Amino acid sequence: MEFSTGLGWTRLPLAAAFIFGAVLSAQAQIIPPFSPPPGAIVPDDDEAEVAETPPDVNDTDVLKGIDVDKLDWSQLAIDAGTLNDIITAKKRAKAAANSGMNWSSNANADGSSAVTVKQSVSSFWDTRIGADMTVTKEPTTMSELLAQKAENGGNLPQSSGSAWAAATAPGAGAIWDKTAVEARVDPGSEQSKLGASLTKSVPLSSDYSLTLQNGYSVNQQGTTALPGVGGHITRNYETDQSARVTITDTGTSITAGQTMSTSDDKWLRKVGAEQKLFDNVTVSGSVGETSQGAINKSLTAGFKKSW
């Protein structure tokens, strides 16, 4: 398909001549901003600039007393690798300055408070230490004292807590992406746990992703025998496998997994789903098998916010 105008190719030279003549006539009508009178001496451009900006006698000479020939200009020759090292060092210094101890507290329905404290120990492998504590509320009246004793079999509830240490390390190439190690000790109940998990994330599409996780842990109950004090230790080994599919657009995730321990000696399967309603509010439900053969069902809603 071809398009043509009504002027035709023969009229283009006439139009060009008309435009060129209009431009020349417009330039001839422009009045110069300054016209020197006849016989006046017009200074050169360089002389005019010198006359307009006379030197100030009060200006400080920054190079006074400095031998320019002895300056080490090689300090300015910084390659990209050195510049990246400087930026990385500044980021590490900033992270170390912000790696203070963090405290958080949440009130429970029974009046106690769940207190968590954690601190970053090292940026290498993202090493952290902390403690999770349950602090009971001291009764202020006799009625509160009697109510707390009635709920706990005639005894006052005691505060409890556990100390933990965790580290997150990279994976091993294409086999898994992340390795997490955690150790926890609860002196009150004489329990300790050492566990590790391997995680692999696989993007299915732009809206779906799959996360595979294998976990291994050792749970110990009791204390080690000391001189003059008898001890009894029971260990339980546990492994779990799970697959999680996440839908990015809807905020929905579906999980299927199974666990087995030396105390159960069989696989216990579990499926669950989690839905994000709006910011910081989620609803989750799960159905799983138990070692007694019954089905365990749960439906929970949670609110989480960090500041």
mmCIF file of N, CA, C and O in Angstrom, residues 112-206:
data_model
loop_
_atom_site.group_PDB
_atom_site.id
_atom_site.type_symbol
_atom_site.label_atom_id
_atom_site.label_comp_id
_atom_site.label_asym_id
_atom_site.label_seq_id
_atom_site.Cartn_x
_atom_site.Cartn_y
_atom_site.Cartn_z
ATOM 1 N N SER A 112 0.424 -14.933 81.474
ATOM 2 C CA SER A 112 1.876 -14.986 81.358
ATOM 3 C C SER A 112 2.330 -14.263 80.090
ATOM 4 O O SER A 112 1.520 -13.874 79.246
ATOM 5 N N SER A 113 3.618 -14.115 79.956
ATOM 6 C CA SER A 113 4.199 -13.425 78.806
ATOM 7 C C SER A 113 5.254 -14.311 78.167
ATOM 8 O O SER A 113 6.062 -14.941 78.873
ATOM 9 N N ALA A 114 5.240 -14.359 76.845
ATOM 10 C CA ALA A 114 6.252 -15.088 76.090
ATOM 11 C C ALA A 114 7.327 -14.094 75.671
ATOM 12 O O ALA A 114 7.080 -13.197 74.854
ATOM 13 N N VAL A 115 8.497 -14.233 76.228
ATOM 14 C CA VAL A 115 9.595 -13.297 75.999
ATOM 15 C C VAL A 115 10.662 -13.996 75.164
ATOM 16 O O VAL A 115 11.053 -15.129 75.469
ATOM 17 N N THR A 116 11.113 -13.323 74.128
ATOM 18 C CA THR A 116 12.156 -13.851 73.249
ATOM 19 C C THR A 116 13.282 -12.829 73.141
ATOM 20 O O THR A 116 13.029 -11.637 72.932
ATOM 21 N N VAL A 117 14.476 -13.293 73.299
ATOM 22 C CA VAL A 117 15.659 -12.453 73.144
ATOM 23 C C VAL A 117 16.621 -13.161 72.205
ATOM 24 O O VAL A 117 16.807 -14.375 72.285
ATOM 25 N N LYS A 118 17.189 -12.416 71.275
ATOM 26 C CA LYS A 118 18.132 -12.993 70.325
ATOM 27 C C LYS A 118 19.172 -11.957 69.936
ATOM 28 O O LYS A 118 18.930 -10.747 70.023
ATOM 29 N N GLN A 119 20.306 -12.451 69.508
ATOM 30 C CA GLN A 119 21.412 -11.584 69.116
ATOM 31 C C GLN A 119 22.238 -12.281 68.049
ATOM 32 O O GLN A 119 22.454 -13.497 68.121
ATOM 33 N N SER A 120 22.673 -11.503 67.081
ATOM 34 C CA SER A 120 23.529 -12.026 66.023
ATOM 35 C C SER A 120 24.962 -12.090 66.518
ATOM 36 O O SER A 120 25.495 -11.117 67.057
ATOM 37 N N VAL A 121 25.566 -13.260 66.363
ATOM 38 C CA VAL A 121 26.933 -13.460 66.832
ATOM 39 C C VAL A 121 27.934 -13.176 65.725
ATOM 40 O O VAL A 121 28.955 -12.523 65.937
ATOM 41 N N SER A 122 27.657 -13.669 64.530
ATOM 42 C CA SER A 122 28.583 -13.513 63.412
ATOM 43 C C SER A 122 27.794 -13.497 62.122
ATOM 44 O O SER A 122 26.783 -14.195 61.990
ATOM 45 N N SER A 123 28.265 -12.667 61.181
ATOM 46 C CA SER A 123 27.645 -12.641 59.861
ATOM 47 C C SER A 123 28.011 -13.872 59.039
ATOM 48 O O SER A 123 27.342 -14.189 58.062
ATOM 49 N N PHE A 124 29.076 -14.568 59.417
ATOM 50 C CA PHE A 124 29.475 -15.790 58.730
ATOM 51 C C PHE A 124 28.472 -16.881 59.051
ATOM 52 O O PHE A 124 28.257 -17.228 60.222
ATOM 53 N N TRP A 125 27.801 -17.402 58.054
ATOM 54 C CA TRP A 125 26.759 -18.424 58.201
ATOM 55 C C TRP A 125 25.562 -17.919 58.993
ATOM 56 O O TRP A 125 24.756 -18.712 59.452
ATOM 57 N N ASP A 126 25.419 -16.621 59.180
ATOM 58 C CA ASP A 126 24.273 -16.028 59.878
ATOM 59 C C ASP A 126 24.042 -16.717 61.221
ATOM 60 O O ASP A 126 22.983 -17.293 61.496
ATOM 61 N N THR A 127 25.049 -16.662 62.085
ATOM 62 C CA THR A 127 24.999 -17.331 63.385
ATOM 63 C C THR A 127 24.277 -16.459 64.404
ATOM 64 O O THR A 127 24.568 -15.268 64.527
ATOM 65 N N ARG A 128 23.322 -17.065 65.164
ATOM 66 C CA ARG A 128 22.523 -16.329 66.139
ATOM 67 C C ARG A 128 22.396 -17.164 67.411
ATOM 68 O O ARG A 128 22.433 -18.397 67.364
ATOM 69 N N ILE A 129 22.232 -16.468 68.533
ATOM 70 C CA ILE A 129 21.947 -17.111 69.805
ATOM 71 C C ILE A 129 20.768 -16.391 70.435
ATOM 72 O O ILE A 129 20.497 -15.226 70.127
ATOM 73 N N GLY A 130 20.052 -17.094 71.311
ATOM 74 C CA GLY A 130 18.899 -16.461 71.938
ATOM 75 C C GLY A 130 18.285 -17.342 72.993
ATOM 76 O O GLY A 130 18.816 -18.412 73.347
ATOM 77 N N ALA A 131 17.151 -16.892 73.509
ATOM 78 C CA ALA A 131 16.424 -17.629 74.542
ATOM 79 C C ALA A 131 14.943 -17.338 74.394
ATOM 80 O O ALA A 131 14.546 -16.208 74.071
ATOM 81 N N ASP A 132 14.131 -18.380 74.623
ATOM 82 C CA ASP A 132 12.669 -18.258 74.628
ATOM 83 C C ASP A 132 12.184 -18.544 76.047
ATOM 84 O O ASP A 132 12.452 -19.628 76.598
ATOM 85 N N MET A 133 11.490 -17.602 76.629
ATOM 86 C CA MET A 133 11.079 -17.713 78.028
ATOM 87 C C MET A 133 9.581 -17.479 78.168
ATOM 88 O O MET A 133 8.995 -16.711 77.415
ATOM 89 N N THR A 134 9.012 -18.151 79.144
ATOM 90 C CA THR A 134 7.623 -17.930 79.547
ATOM 91 C C THR A 134 7.638 -17.393 80.969
ATOM 92 O O THR A 134 8.005 -18.117 81.916
ATOM 93 N N VAL A 135 7.277 -16.144 81.110
ATOM 94 C CA VAL A 135 7.327 -15.465 82.407
ATOM 95 C C VAL A 135 5.910 -15.407 82.966
ATOM 96 O O VAL A 135 5.008 -14.829 82.341
ATOM 97 N N THR A 136 5.707 -16.021 84.124
ATOM 98 C CA THR A 136 4.381 -16.048 84.733
ATOM 99 C C THR A 136 4.083 -14.723 85.425
ATOM 100 O O THR A 136 4.997 -13.979 85.810
ATOM 101 N N LYS A 137 2.803 -14.467 85.588
ATOM 102 C CA LYS A 137 2.362 -13.245 86.254
ATOM 103 C C LYS A 137 2.209 -13.496 87.742
ATOM 104 O O LYS A 137 1.578 -14.464 88.169
ATOM 105 N N GLU A 138 2.800 -12.614 88.544
ATOM 106 C CA GLU A 138 2.689 -12.746 89.989
ATOM 107 C C GLU A 138 1.281 -12.355 90.426
ATOM 108 O O GLU A 138 0.753 -11.316 90.015
ATOM 109 N N PRO A 139 0.630 -13.191 91.245
ATOM 110 C CA PRO A 139 -0.715 -12.830 91.706
ATOM 111 C C PRO A 139 -0.676 -11.607 92.623
ATOM 112 O O PRO A 139 0.207 -11.497 93.488
ATOM 113 N N THR A 140 -1.623 -10.726 92.434
ATOM 114 C CA THR A 140 -1.695 -9.509 93.246
ATOM 115 C C THR A 140 -2.781 -9.580 94.311
ATOM 116 O O THR A 140 -2.746 -8.810 95.271
ATOM 117 N N THR A 141 -3.741 -10.457 94.156
ATOM 118 C CA THR A 141 -4.816 -10.613 95.137
ATOM 119 C C THR A 141 -4.926 -12.089 95.537
ATOM 120 O O THR A 141 -4.368 -12.980 94.877
ATOM 121 N N MET A 142 -5.649 -12.335 96.620
ATOM 122 C CA MET A 142 -5.822 -13.699 97.089
ATOM 123 C C MET A 142 -6.639 -14.523 96.106
ATOM 124 O O MET A 142 -6.387 -15.722 95.926
ATOM 125 N N SER A 143 -7.624 -13.882 95.442
ATOM 126 C CA SER A 143 -8.433 -14.615 94.469
ATOM 127 C C SER A 143 -7.587 -15.067 93.280
ATOM 128 O O SER A 143 -7.748 -16.195 92.791
ATOM 129 N N GLU A 144 -6.673 -14.239 92.811
ATOM 130 C CA GLU A 144 -5.788 -14.646 91.729
ATOM 131 C C GLU A 144 -4.871 -15.781 92.174
ATOM 132 O O GLU A 144 -4.589 -16.712 91.402
ATOM 133 N N LEU A 145 -4.391 -15.719 93.412
ATOM 134 C CA LEU A 145 -3.524 -16.778 93.917
ATOM 135 C C LEU A 145 -4.251 -18.111 93.965
ATOM 136 O O LEU A 145 -3.725 -19.152 93.530
ATOM 137 N N LEU A 146 -5.472 -18.116 94.460
ATOM 138 C CA LEU A 146 -6.242 -19.347 94.533
ATOM 139 C C LEU A 146 -6.602 -19.871 93.148
ATOM 140 O O LEU A 146 -6.605 -21.087 92.908
ATOM 141 N N ALA A 147 -6.904 -18.951 92.203
ATOM 142 C CA ALA A 147 -7.243 -19.374 90.840
ATOM 143 C C ALA A 147 -6.049 -20.019 90.147
ATOM 144 O O ALA A 147 -6.191 -21.044 89.454
ATOM 145 N N GLN A 148 -4.839 -19.455 90.323
ATOM 146 C CA GLN A 148 -3.660 -20.032 89.704
ATOM 147 C C GLN A 148 -3.319 -21.391 90.309
ATOM 148 O O GLN A 148 -2.908 -22.314 89.596
ATOM 149 N N LYS A 149 -3.494 -21.547 91.608
ATOM 150 C CA LYS A 149 -3.234 -22.849 92.222
ATOM 151 C C LYS A 149 -4.240 -23.895 91.762
ATOM 152 O O LYS A 149 -3.893 -25.066 91.566
ATOM 153 N N ALA A 150 -5.494 -23.459 91.581
ATOM 154 C CA ALA A 150 -6.510 -24.410 91.120
ATOM 155 C C ALA A 150 -6.234 -24.880 89.708
ATOM 156 O O ALA A 150 -6.490 -26.047 89.361
ATOM 157 N N GLU A 151 -5.698 -24.029 88.862
ATOM 158 C CA GLU A 151 -5.413 -24.401 87.478
ATOM 159 C C GLU A 151 -4.165 -25.265 87.350
ATOM 160 O O GLU A 151 -3.997 -25.953 86.335
ATOM 161 N N ASN A 152 -3.291 -25.249 88.352
ATOM 162 C CA ASN A 152 -2.019 -25.976 88.255
ATOM 163 C C ASN A 152 -1.886 -27.043 89.342
ATOM 164 O O ASN A 152 -0.777 -27.345 89.796
ATOM 165 N N GLY A 153 -3.003 -27.608 89.748
ATOM 166 C CA GLY A 153 -2.954 -28.718 90.701
ATOM 167 C C GLY A 153 -2.493 -28.333 92.073
ATOM 168 O O GLY A 153 -1.813 -29.131 92.740
ATOM 169 N N GLY A 154 -2.815 -27.144 92.511
ATOM 170 C CA GLY A 154 -2.445 -26.703 93.853
ATOM 171 C C GLY A 154 -1.100 -26.028 93.947
ATOM 172 O O GLY A 154 -0.692 -25.619 95.047
ATOM 173 N N ASN A 155 -0.379 -25.886 92.847
ATOM 174 C CA ASN A 155 0.925 -25.239 92.844
ATOM 175 C C ASN A 155 0.879 -23.974 91.986
ATOM 176 O O ASN A 155 0.085 -23.876 91.036
ATOM 177 N N LEU A 156 1.739 -23.045 92.305
ATOM 178 C CA LEU A 156 1.841 -21.835 91.496
ATOM 179 C C LEU A 156 2.610 -22.145 90.211
ATOM 180 O O LEU A 156 3.583 -22.917 90.225
ATOM 181 N N PRO A 157 2.200 -21.569 89.077
ATOM 182 C CA PRO A 157 2.947 -21.789 87.826
ATOM 183 C C PRO A 157 4.336 -21.166 87.915
ATOM 184 O O PRO A 157 4.519 -20.099 88.499
ATOM 185 N N GLN A 158 5.286 -21.882 87.353
ATOM 186 C CA GLN A 158 6.671 -21.430 87.386
ATOM 187 C C GLN A 158 7.107 -20.941 86.007
ATOM 188 O O GLN A 158 6.647 -21.449 84.978
ATOM 189 N N SER A 159 7.971 -19.959 86.025
ATOM 190 C CA SER A 159 8.551 -19.469 84.771
ATOM 191 C C SER A 159 9.506 -20.515 84.213
ATOM 192 O O SER A 159 10.130 -21.274 84.954
ATOM 193 N N SER A 160 9.585 -20.561 82.900
ATOM 194 C CA SER A 160 10.447 -21.538 82.235
ATOM 195 C C SER A 160 11.085 -20.889 81.019
ATOM 196 O O SER A 160 10.694 -19.804 80.581
ATOM 197 N N GLY A 161 12.057 -21.570 80.473
ATOM 198 C CA GLY A 161 12.736 -21.025 79.303
ATOM 199 C C GLY A 161 13.740 -21.994 78.740
ATOM 200 O O GLY A 161 14.111 -22.993 79.374
ATOM 201 N N SER A 162 14.156 -21.732 77.518
ATOM 202 C CA SER A 162 15.156 -22.561 76.842
ATOM 203 C C SER A 162 16.102 -21.658 76.068
ATOM 204 O O SER A 162 15.697 -20.609 75.544
ATOM 205 N N ALA A 163 17.357 -22.071 76.017
ATOM 206 C CA ALA A 163 18.379 -21.346 75.268
ATOM 207 C C ALA A 163 18.644 -22.074 73.961
ATOM 208 O O ALA A 163 18.550 -23.305 73.887
ATOM 209 N N TRP A 164 18.958 -21.321 72.915
ATOM 210 C CA TRP A 164 19.176 -21.925 71.613
ATOM 211 C C TRP A 164 20.282 -21.194 70.856
ATOM 212 O O TRP A 164 20.630 -20.048 71.176
ATOM 213 N N ALA A 165 20.817 -21.884 69.888
ATOM 214 C CA ALA A 165 21.805 -21.330 68.959
ATOM 215 C C ALA A 165 21.477 -21.862 67.569
ATOM 216 O O ALA A 165 21.141 -23.039 67.415
ATOM 217 N N ALA A 166 21.548 -20.998 66.574
ATOM 218 C CA ALA A 166 21.172 -21.374 65.208
ATOM 219 C C ALA A 166 22.152 -20.768 64.221
ATOM 220 O O ALA A 166 22.744 -19.712 64.473
ATOM 221 N N ALA A 167 22.302 -21.446 63.098
ATOM 222 C CA ALA A 167 23.170 -20.984 62.016
ATOM 223 C C ALA A 167 22.569 -21.398 60.689
ATOM 224 O O ALA A 167 21.991 -22.487 60.579
ATOM 225 N N THR A 168 22.698 -20.530 59.709
ATOM 226 C CA THR A 168 22.196 -20.792 58.353
ATOM 227 C C THR A 168 23.367 -20.739 57.392
ATOM 228 O O THR A 168 24.074 -19.732 57.331
ATOM 229 N N ALA A 169 23.559 -21.811 56.667
ATOM 230 C CA ALA A 169 24.691 -21.923 55.749
ATOM 231 C C ALA A 169 24.183 -22.191 54.345
ATOM 232 O O ALA A 169 23.057 -22.649 54.153
ATOM 233 N N PRO A 170 24.991 -21.909 53.329
ATOM 234 C CA PRO A 170 24.580 -22.234 51.953
ATOM 235 C C PRO A 170 24.544 -23.733 51.722
ATOM 236 O O PRO A 170 25.061 -24.529 52.525
ATOM 237 N N GLY A 171 23.918 -24.114 50.611
ATOM 238 C CA GLY A 171 23.776 -25.524 50.285
ATOM 239 C C GLY A 171 24.960 -26.069 49.527
ATOM 240 O O GLY A 171 26.076 -25.537 49.590
ATOM 241 N N ALA A 172 24.715 -27.134 48.793
ATOM 242 C CA ALA A 172 25.760 -27.800 48.024
ATOM 243 C C ALA A 172 25.363 -27.814 46.558
ATOM 244 O O ALA A 172 24.828 -28.799 46.052
ATOM 245 N N GLY A 173 25.563 -26.699 45.884
ATOM 246 C CA GLY A 173 25.313 -26.616 44.453
ATOM 247 C C GLY A 173 23.865 -26.848 44.102
ATOM 248 O O GLY A 173 22.958 -26.245 44.675
ATOM 249 N N ALA A 174 23.633 -27.756 43.162
ATOM 250 C CA ALA A 174 22.274 -28.025 42.686
ATOM 251 C C ALA A 174 21.521 -29.032 43.552
ATOM 252 O O ALA A 174 20.347 -29.285 43.308
ATOM 253 N N ILE A 175 22.164 -29.606 44.587
ATOM 254 C CA ILE A 175 21.495 -30.608 45.410
ATOM 255 C C ILE A 175 20.507 -29.942 46.358
ATOM 256 O O ILE A 175 19.344 -30.305 46.427
ATOM 257 N N TRP A 176 20.942 -28.946 47.129
ATOM 258 C CA TRP A 176 20.044 -28.171 47.967
ATOM 259 C C TRP A 176 20.571 -26.752 48.085
ATOM 260 O O TRP A 176 21.750 -26.473 47.826
ATOM 261 N N ASP A 177 19.678 -25.828 48.480
ATOM 262 C CA ASP A 177 20.002 -24.403 48.483
ATOM 263 C C ASP A 177 20.488 -23.894 49.839
ATOM 264 O O ASP A 177 21.362 -23.030 49.904
ATOM 265 N N LYS A 178 19.918 -24.392 50.926
ATOM 266 C CA LYS A 178 20.200 -23.823 52.246
ATOM 267 C C LYS A 178 20.283 -24.922 53.287
ATOM 268 O O LYS A 178 19.548 -25.897 53.246
ATOM 269 N N THR A 179 21.193 -24.724 54.229
ATOM 270 C CA THR A 179 21.364 -25.636 55.347
ATOM 271 C C THR A 179 21.147 -24.868 56.644
ATOM 272 O O THR A 179 21.759 -23.821 56.850
ATOM 273 N N ALA A 180 20.288 -25.367 57.503
ATOM 274 C CA ALA A 180 20.000 -24.726 58.788
ATOM 275 C C ALA A 180 20.305 -25.692 59.912
ATOM 276 O O ALA A 180 19.896 -26.857 59.865
ATOM 277 N N VAL A 181 21.021 -25.218 60.921
ATOM 278 C CA VAL A 181 21.394 -26.033 62.078
ATOM 279 C C VAL A 181 20.933 -25.305 63.333
ATOM 280 O O VAL A 181 21.133 -24.090 63.459
ATOM 281 N N GLU A 182 20.306 -26.031 64.262
ATOM 282 C CA GLU A 182 19.816 -25.429 65.499
ATOM 283 C C GLU A 182 20.032 -26.381 66.664
ATOM 284 O O GLU A 182 19.814 -27.589 66.540
ATOM 285 N N ALA A 183 20.469 -25.808 67.785
ATOM 286 C CA ALA A 183 20.630 -26.555 69.028
ATOM 287 C C ALA A 183 19.836 -25.830 70.116
ATOM 288 O O ALA A 183 19.884 -24.603 70.222
ATOM 289 N N ARG A 184 19.087 -26.592 70.929
ATOM 290 C CA ARG A 184 18.230 -26.007 71.963
ATOM 291 C C ARG A 184 18.371 -26.811 73.251
ATOM 292 O O ARG A 184 18.395 -28.047 73.220
ATOM 293 N N VAL A 185 18.425 -26.100 74.378
ATOM 294 C CA VAL A 185 18.559 -26.725 75.688
ATOM 295 C C VAL A 185 17.518 -26.116 76.613
ATOM 296 O O VAL A 185 17.400 -24.880 76.710
ATOM 297 N N ASP A 186 16.741 -27.000 77.283
ATOM 298 C CA ASP A 186 15.726 -26.579 78.254
ATOM 299 C C ASP A 186 16.110 -27.165 79.609
ATOM 300 O O ASP A 186 15.841 -28.347 79.891
ATOM 301 N N PRO A 187 16.772 -26.383 80.477
ATOM 302 C CA PRO A 187 17.231 -26.942 81.754
ATOM 303 C C PRO A 187 16.082 -27.343 82.670
ATOM 304 O O PRO A 187 16.213 -28.295 83.453
ATOM 305 N N GLY A 188 14.944 -26.630 82.597
ATOM 306 C CA GLY A 188 13.849 -26.935 83.496
ATOM 307 C C GLY A 188 13.270 -28.313 83.283
ATOM 308 O O GLY A 188 13.001 -29.049 84.241
ATOM 309 N N SER A 189 13.076 -28.711 82.062
ATOM 310 C CA SER A 189 12.526 -30.035 81.755
ATOM 311 C C SER A 189 13.592 -31.051 81.401
ATOM 312 O O SER A 189 13.260 -32.178 81.002
ATOM 313 N N GLU A 190 14.871 -30.667 81.507
ATOM 314 C CA GLU A 190 15.998 -31.558 81.218
ATOM 315 C C GLU A 190 15.898 -32.126 79.809
ATOM 316 O O GLU A 190 16.066 -33.320 79.584
ATOM 317 N N GLN A 191 15.628 -31.254 78.864
ATOM 318 C CA GLN A 191 15.530 -31.658 77.472
ATOM 319 C C GLN A 191 16.540 -30.881 76.642
ATOM 320 O O GLN A 191 16.839 -29.710 76.935
ATOM 321 N N SER A 192 17.021 -31.501 75.592
ATOM 322 C CA SER A 192 17.918 -30.847 74.634
ATOM 323 C C SER A 192 17.637 -31.415 73.251
ATOM 324 O O SER A 192 17.172 -32.559 73.113
ATOM 325 N N LYS A 193 17.911 -30.602 72.232
ATOM 326 C CA LYS A 193 17.621 -31.002 70.860
ATOM 327 C C LYS A 193 18.699 -30.441 69.939
ATOM 328 O O LYS A 193 19.122 -29.298 70.077
ATOM 329 N N LEU A 194 19.099 -31.269 69.000
ATOM 330 C CA LEU A 194 20.041 -30.867 67.959
ATOM 331 C C LEU A 194 19.463 -31.287 66.620
ATOM 332 O O LEU A 194 19.167 -32.471 66.406
ATOM 333 N N GLY A 195 19.246 -30.330 65.733
ATOM 334 C CA GLY A 195 18.615 -30.630 64.454
ATOM 335 C C GLY A 195 19.246 -29.898 63.301
ATOM 336 O O GLY A 195 19.939 -28.889 63.475
ATOM 337 N N ALA A 196 19.010 -30.431 62.110
ATOM 338 C CA ALA A 196 19.501 -29.827 60.872
ATOM 339 C C ALA A 196 18.460 -30.061 59.788
ATOM 340 O O ALA A 196 17.758 -31.078 59.785
ATOM 341 N N SER A 197 18.362 -29.110 58.874
ATOM 342 C CA SER A 197 17.404 -29.215 57.766
ATOM 343 C C SER A 197 18.072 -28.768 56.476
ATOM 344 O O SER A 197 18.889 -27.843 56.468
ATOM 345 N N LEU A 198 17.701 -29.431 55.389
ATOM 346 C CA LEU A 198 18.200 -29.116 54.051
ATOM 347 C C LEU A 198 17.003 -28.683 53.206
ATOM 348 O O LEU A 198 15.992 -29.380 53.148
ATOM 349 N N THR A 199 17.131 -27.542 52.541
ATOM 350 C CA THR A 199 16.018 -26.949 51.796
ATOM 351 C C THR A 199 16.433 -26.737 50.348
ATOM 352 O O THR A 199 17.555 -26.286 50.070
ATOM 353 N N LYS A 200 15.499 -27.058 49.450
ATOM 354 C CA LYS A 200 15.694 -26.863 48.019
ATOM 355 C C LYS A 200 14.448 -26.192 47.448
ATOM 356 O O LYS A 200 13.337 -26.691 47.604
ATOM 357 N N SER A 201 14.613 -25.048 46.784
ATOM 358 C CA SER A 201 13.510 -24.310 46.167
ATOM 359 C C SER A 201 13.580 -24.468 44.661
ATOM 360 O O SER A 201 14.643 -24.266 44.048
ATOM 361 N N VAL A 202 12.425 -24.795 44.063
ATOM 362 C CA VAL A 202 12.341 -25.013 42.618
ATOM 363 C C VAL A 202 11.212 -24.162 42.071
ATOM 364 O O VAL A 202 10.043 -24.378 42.426
ATOM 365 N N PRO A 203 11.485 -23.162 41.236
ATOM 366 C CA PRO A 203 10.400 -22.368 40.641
ATOM 367 C C PRO A 203 9.688 -23.162 39.554
ATOM 368 O O PRO A 203 10.304 -23.666 38.619
ATOM 369 N N LEU A 204 8.372 -23.313 39.686
ATOM 370 C CA LEU A 204 7.577 -24.024 38.685
ATOM 371 C C LEU A 204 7.155 -23.109 37.548
ATOM 372 O O LEU A 204 7.110 -23.528 36.399
ATOM 373 N N SER A 205 6.801 -21.874 37.874
ATOM 374 C CA SER A 205 6.434 -20.869 36.881
ATOM 375 C C SER A 205 6.573 -19.516 37.551
ATOM 376 O O SER A 205 7.134 -19.400 38.649
ATOM 377 N N SER A 206 6.070 -18.481 36.885
ATOM 378 C CA SER A 206 6.153 -17.139 37.461
ATOM 379 C C SER A 206 5.256 -16.977 38.677
ATOM 380 O O SER A 206 5.475 -16.087 39.502
#
